[in-house]
Amino acid sequence: MTLQRGGRNICGISIGVLSLESYFPKPPGHIKNPSSLPFTTAYEILDGITVPELLNRPSPAMVGRLIEAAQRLERQGVHAITGSCGFLALFQREIAESVSIPVFLSSLIQVPLVWQMTRAPVGVLTASAAALTARHLASVGAEGVPLEIQGLEDTQEFASVILRNERNDMDLDKVEAEVIAAGRALVARNPAIRAIVLECTDLPPFACSLQQALVLPVFDLVTLAGMIHEAALRQAYKGFT
């Protein structure tokens, strides 16, 4: 007989996601589109905390809500916790200390890893370069890493929908073109870049097109979440000798 411990309402969840409140499209590849992800997910929606609020008016009051939401996800049985916006990096340390499972709130955690792998300036494509501060980078251990940062705050489609929350409908073709243009500007400014990290969780749906345009490795939250899923829930290798 195999006795399995009970006490959970839902089982089989890999990654928990601390989710900002937003209503713009989440195409396949977005962390808030579970239909396209190679792992199971659970979501804690942070009503009232929007992208503009987090980027422009982050406050200590957010920390308590994030901790409570992270602890609820842990009680649900998730094996690791991430976030739906890379700017949650600001609270990485506090949330990681509040639970007993791995926490990776931002794709920016990969910046030191990419630096160690390439020993070249790391290209960071972010929703807003103006909002990305030294505090965000220090919170994920990326202080001192040589960076080249390109923001999308001067775009039209991406900025109006995601950064300014002017409407919910979004032209994905226009956003893809804006992302590729931003990536090209980044590499043109610093040709020494050998890899790109996408801070923004809204960018992974366009990562394939971006890589084809730049011919560089592209790291994002979904690549990181896949690695954490594999580490937290190891499966036996299949093969033969």
Short mmCIF file of C-alpha atoms in Angstrom, two decimals:
data_model
loop_
_atom_site.label_atom_id
_atom_site.label_comp_id
_atom_site.label_asym_id
_atom_site.label_seq_id
_atom_site.Cartn_x
_atom_site.Cartn_y
_atom_site.Cartn_z
CA MET A 1 0.00 0.00 0.00
CA THR A 2 1.23 3.52 -0.88
CA LEU A 3 -0.05 6.13 1.56
CA GLN A 4 -0.11 9.64 0.08
CA ARG A 5 -0.50 12.63 2.33
CA GLY A 6 -3.68 14.67 1.78
CA GLY A 7 -4.79 18.10 2.90
CA ARG A 8 -4.71 20.00 -0.40
CA ASN A 9 -7.68 21.07 -2.47
CA ILE A 10 -5.84 20.89 -5.81
CA CYS A 11 -2.76 18.80 -6.59
CA GLY A 12 -0.16 18.66 -9.31
CA ILE A 13 0.82 22.35 -9.47
CA SER A 14 4.41 23.16 -10.37
CA ILE A 15 4.82 26.95 -10.47
CA GLY A 16 2.81 29.60 -8.61
CA VAL A 17 2.55 33.04 -10.18
CA LEU A 18 2.12 36.32 -8.31
CA SER A 19 0.04 38.13 -10.91
CA LEU A 20 -0.50 41.84 -11.37
CA GLU A 21 -3.98 42.91 -12.39
CA SER A 22 -4.05 43.42 -16.17
CA TYR A 23 -6.46 42.80 -19.03
CA PHE A 24 -4.37 43.20 -22.19
CA PRO A 25 -3.77 40.08 -24.33
CA LYS A 26 -1.42 37.34 -23.13
CA PRO A 27 -0.46 35.37 -26.25
CA PRO A 28 1.24 31.96 -26.10
CA GLY A 29 4.54 32.26 -24.26
CA HIS A 30 3.21 34.65 -21.63
CA ILE A 31 3.50 33.38 -18.05
CA LYS A 32 -0.21 34.22 -17.64
CA ASN A 33 -1.19 31.97 -20.54
CA PRO A 34 -0.99 28.48 -19.03
CA SER A 35 -2.15 26.83 -22.25
CA SER A 36 1.31 27.36 -23.76
CA LEU A 37 3.50 26.53 -20.77
CA PRO A 38 5.38 23.24 -20.27
CA PHE A 39 4.47 23.12 -16.56
CA THR A 40 1.32 23.49 -14.45
CA THR A 41 0.57 26.84 -12.82
CA ALA A 42 -1.54 28.48 -10.12
CA TYR A 43 -2.22 32.21 -9.90
CA GLU A 44 -2.66 34.73 -7.11
CA ILE A 45 -4.14 37.88 -8.64
CA LEU A 46 -2.98 41.08 -6.94
CA ASP A 47 -6.06 43.22 -7.50
CA GLY A 48 -5.21 46.90 -7.76
CA ILE A 49 -1.50 46.40 -8.39
CA THR A 50 -1.11 47.20 -12.08
CA VAL A 51 1.93 47.58 -14.30
CA PRO A 52 1.85 51.41 -14.08
CA GLU A 53 1.52 51.21 -10.28
CA LEU A 54 4.47 48.85 -9.89
CA LEU A 55 6.74 50.68 -12.30
CA ASN A 56 5.95 54.24 -11.27
CA ARG A 57 4.76 54.02 -7.66
CA PRO A 58 6.22 50.94 -5.94
CA SER A 59 5.56 51.11 -2.22
CA PRO A 60 6.36 49.18 0.96
CA ALA A 61 2.62 48.48 1.26
CA MET A 62 2.93 46.10 -1.69
CA VAL A 63 5.32 43.84 0.21
CA GLY A 64 2.74 42.64 2.72
CA ARG A 65 0.27 41.72 0.00
CA LEU A 66 2.95 39.90 -1.96
CA ILE A 67 4.07 37.93 1.09
CA GLU A 68 0.49 36.89 1.91
CA ALA A 69 -0.10 35.83 -1.69
CA ALA A 70 3.18 33.90 -1.83
CA GLN A 71 2.32 32.07 1.38
CA ARG A 72 -1.11 31.16 0.01
CA LEU A 73 0.56 29.68 -3.07
CA GLU A 74 2.92 27.70 -0.87
CA ARG A 75 -0.01 26.32 1.12
CA GLN A 76 -1.64 25.28 -2.17
CA GLY A 77 1.36 23.06 -2.81
CA VAL A 78 3.25 24.87 -5.57
CA HIS A 79 6.92 23.94 -5.83
CA ALA A 80 8.27 27.39 -6.75
CA ILE A 81 6.98 30.95 -7.12
CA THR A 82 7.47 33.52 -9.85
CA GLY A 83 5.82 36.80 -10.82
CA SER A 84 4.00 38.26 -13.80
CA CYS A 85 6.22 41.34 -14.06
CA GLY A 86 10.01 41.59 -14.04
CA PHE A 87 9.85 44.73 -11.89
CA LEU A 88 8.77 42.54 -8.97
CA ALA A 89 12.55 42.04 -8.70
CA LEU A 90 12.37 44.91 -6.23
CA PHE A 91 10.82 42.52 -3.68
CA GLN A 92 12.78 39.35 -4.47
CA ARG A 93 14.58 39.12 -1.14
CA GLU A 94 11.54 39.76 1.05
CA ILE A 95 9.38 37.20 -0.75
CA ALA A 96 12.12 34.56 -0.87
CA GLU A 97 12.58 34.92 2.88
CA SER A 98 8.84 34.55 3.55
CA VAL A 99 8.42 31.03 2.12
CA SER A 100 10.35 27.77 2.12
CA ILE A 101 10.24 27.08 -1.63
CA PRO A 102 12.29 28.69 -4.43
CA VAL A 103 11.27 32.18 -5.49
CA PHE A 104 12.29 33.77 -8.80
CA LEU A 105 10.17 36.88 -9.17
CA SER A 106 11.99 38.28 -12.17
CA SER A 107 13.77 37.15 -15.30
CA LEU A 108 16.51 39.57 -14.26
CA ILE A 109 17.80 36.88 -11.89
CA GLN A 110 19.39 35.42 -15.02
CA VAL A 111 21.55 38.50 -15.64
CA PRO A 112 24.50 37.35 -13.45
CA LEU A 113 24.25 33.87 -14.97
CA VAL A 114 24.39 35.24 -18.52
CA TRP A 115 27.34 37.46 -17.56
CA GLN A 116 29.24 34.47 -16.18
CA MET A 117 28.50 32.46 -19.32
CA THR A 118 29.48 35.12 -21.84
CA ARG A 119 31.85 37.50 -20.02
CA ALA A 120 30.37 40.16 -22.27
CA PRO A 121 27.96 43.01 -21.61
CA VAL A 122 24.46 41.64 -21.06
CA GLY A 123 21.73 43.12 -23.20
CA VAL A 124 18.54 43.79 -21.25
CA LEU A 125 15.31 44.53 -23.06
CA THR A 126 12.89 46.06 -20.56
CA ALA A 127 9.43 47.57 -20.54
CA SER A 128 10.89 50.83 -19.25
CA ALA A 129 14.56 51.70 -18.93
CA ALA A 130 13.60 54.81 -16.97
CA ALA A 131 11.83 52.70 -14.32
CA LEU A 132 14.56 50.05 -14.03
CA THR A 133 16.76 51.18 -11.16
CA ALA A 134 19.91 50.06 -9.39
CA ARG A 135 17.66 48.76 -6.58
CA HIS A 136 15.96 46.33 -8.94
CA LEU A 137 19.31 45.04 -10.16
CA ALA A 138 20.81 44.77 -6.66
CA SER A 139 17.79 42.79 -5.47
CA VAL A 140 18.60 40.02 -7.97
CA GLY A 141 22.38 40.10 -7.49
CA ALA A 142 23.05 41.90 -10.77
CA GLU A 143 24.87 44.91 -9.37
CA GLY A 144 28.26 45.32 -11.01
CA VAL A 145 27.32 43.35 -14.11
CA PRO A 146 28.09 45.31 -17.31
CA LEU A 147 24.74 45.98 -18.95
CA GLU A 148 23.28 47.60 -22.03
CA ILE A 149 19.64 48.43 -21.40
CA GLN A 150 16.96 49.25 -23.94
CA GLY A 151 13.45 50.21 -22.88
CA LEU A 152 10.15 50.17 -24.73
CA GLU A 153 8.74 53.29 -23.11
CA ASP A 154 9.04 55.30 -26.34
CA THR A 155 7.08 52.84 -28.45
CA GLN A 156 3.52 53.42 -29.53
CA GLU A 157 1.54 50.18 -29.26
CA PHE A 158 3.42 48.53 -26.38
CA ALA A 159 3.65 51.67 -24.27
CA SER A 160 0.05 52.79 -24.73
CA VAL A 161 -1.41 49.40 -23.82
CA ILE A 162 0.99 48.01 -21.23
CA LEU A 163 2.79 50.97 -19.69
CA ARG A 164 -0.02 53.52 -19.71
CA ASN A 165 -3.02 51.15 -19.53
CA GLU A 166 -4.93 53.27 -22.05
CA ARG A 167 -6.82 50.29 -23.52
CA ASN A 168 -6.91 46.50 -23.37
CA ASP A 169 -6.85 45.57 -27.06
CA MET A 170 -3.39 45.28 -28.58
CA ASP A 171 -2.00 44.82 -32.11
CA LEU A 172 0.47 41.95 -31.66
CA ASP A 173 2.12 42.51 -35.04
CA LYS A 174 2.89 46.11 -34.09
CA VAL A 175 4.31 45.04 -30.73
CA GLU A 176 6.47 42.39 -32.38
CA ALA A 177 7.90 45.00 -34.75
CA GLU A 178 8.58 47.35 -31.81
CA VAL A 179 10.35 44.61 -29.86
CA ILE A 180 12.57 43.69 -32.81
CA ALA A 181 13.39 47.35 -33.45
CA ALA A 182 14.32 47.79 -29.79
CA GLY A 183 16.53 44.69 -29.90
CA ARG A 184 18.32 45.93 -33.00
CA ALA A 185 18.88 49.33 -31.40
CA LEU A 186 20.33 47.62 -28.34
CA VAL A 187 22.83 45.56 -30.31
CA ALA A 188 23.72 48.45 -32.62
CA ARG A 189 24.61 50.54 -29.57
CA ASN A 190 26.82 47.80 -28.13
CA PRO A 191 27.91 45.14 -30.65
CA ALA A 192 29.83 43.31 -27.89
CA ILE A 193 26.56 41.90 -26.52
CA ARG A 194 26.45 38.12 -26.81
CA ALA A 195 23.05 37.39 -25.21
CA ILE A 196 19.77 39.14 -24.40
CA VAL A 197 17.67 38.95 -21.22
CA LEU A 198 14.03 39.96 -21.54
CA GLU A 199 12.98 41.63 -18.29
CA CYS A 200 9.36 42.02 -19.31
CA THR A 201 7.00 39.04 -19.11
CA ASP A 202 5.07 40.43 -22.08
CA LEU A 203 8.06 39.86 -24.40
CA PRO A 204 8.58 36.04 -24.45
CA PRO A 205 5.81 35.60 -27.08
CA PHE A 206 8.13 37.50 -29.43
CA ALA A 207 11.40 35.89 -28.32
CA CYS A 208 11.63 33.56 -31.31
CA SER A 209 11.25 36.40 -33.81
CA LEU A 210 13.72 38.49 -31.82
CA GLN A 211 16.29 35.71 -31.85
CA GLN A 212 15.89 35.25 -35.59
CA ALA A 213 16.48 38.98 -36.07
CA LEU A 214 19.50 39.25 -33.77
CA VAL A 215 20.98 35.72 -34.00
CA LEU A 216 21.72 35.75 -30.26
CA PRO A 217 20.58 33.64 -27.28
CA VAL A 218 17.45 35.11 -25.70
CA PHE A 219 16.64 34.41 -22.05
CA ASP A 220 13.23 35.18 -20.55
CA LEU A 221 10.96 34.24 -17.65
CA VAL A 222 9.60 31.16 -19.39
CA THR A 223 13.08 29.73 -20.06
CA LEU A 224 13.89 30.34 -16.40
CA ALA A 225 10.60 28.86 -15.15
CA GLY A 226 11.20 25.75 -17.23
CA MET A 227 14.60 25.28 -15.62
CA ILE A 228 13.18 25.76 -12.11
CA HIS A 229 10.35 23.33 -12.87
CA GLU A 230 12.86 20.68 -13.99
CA ALA A 231 14.98 21.22 -10.87
CA ALA A 232 12.06 21.22 -8.42
CA LEU A 233 10.29 18.21 -9.93
CA ARG A 234 12.98 15.90 -11.22
CA GLN A 235 11.91 13.03 -13.43
CA ALA A 236 13.88 9.87 -14.07
CA TYR A 237 15.81 9.94 -17.33
CA LYS A 238 14.63 7.62 -20.08
CA GLY A 239 17.09 5.72 -22.20
CA PHE A 240 19.21 2.63 -22.21
CA THR A 241 22.81 1.54 -21.77
#
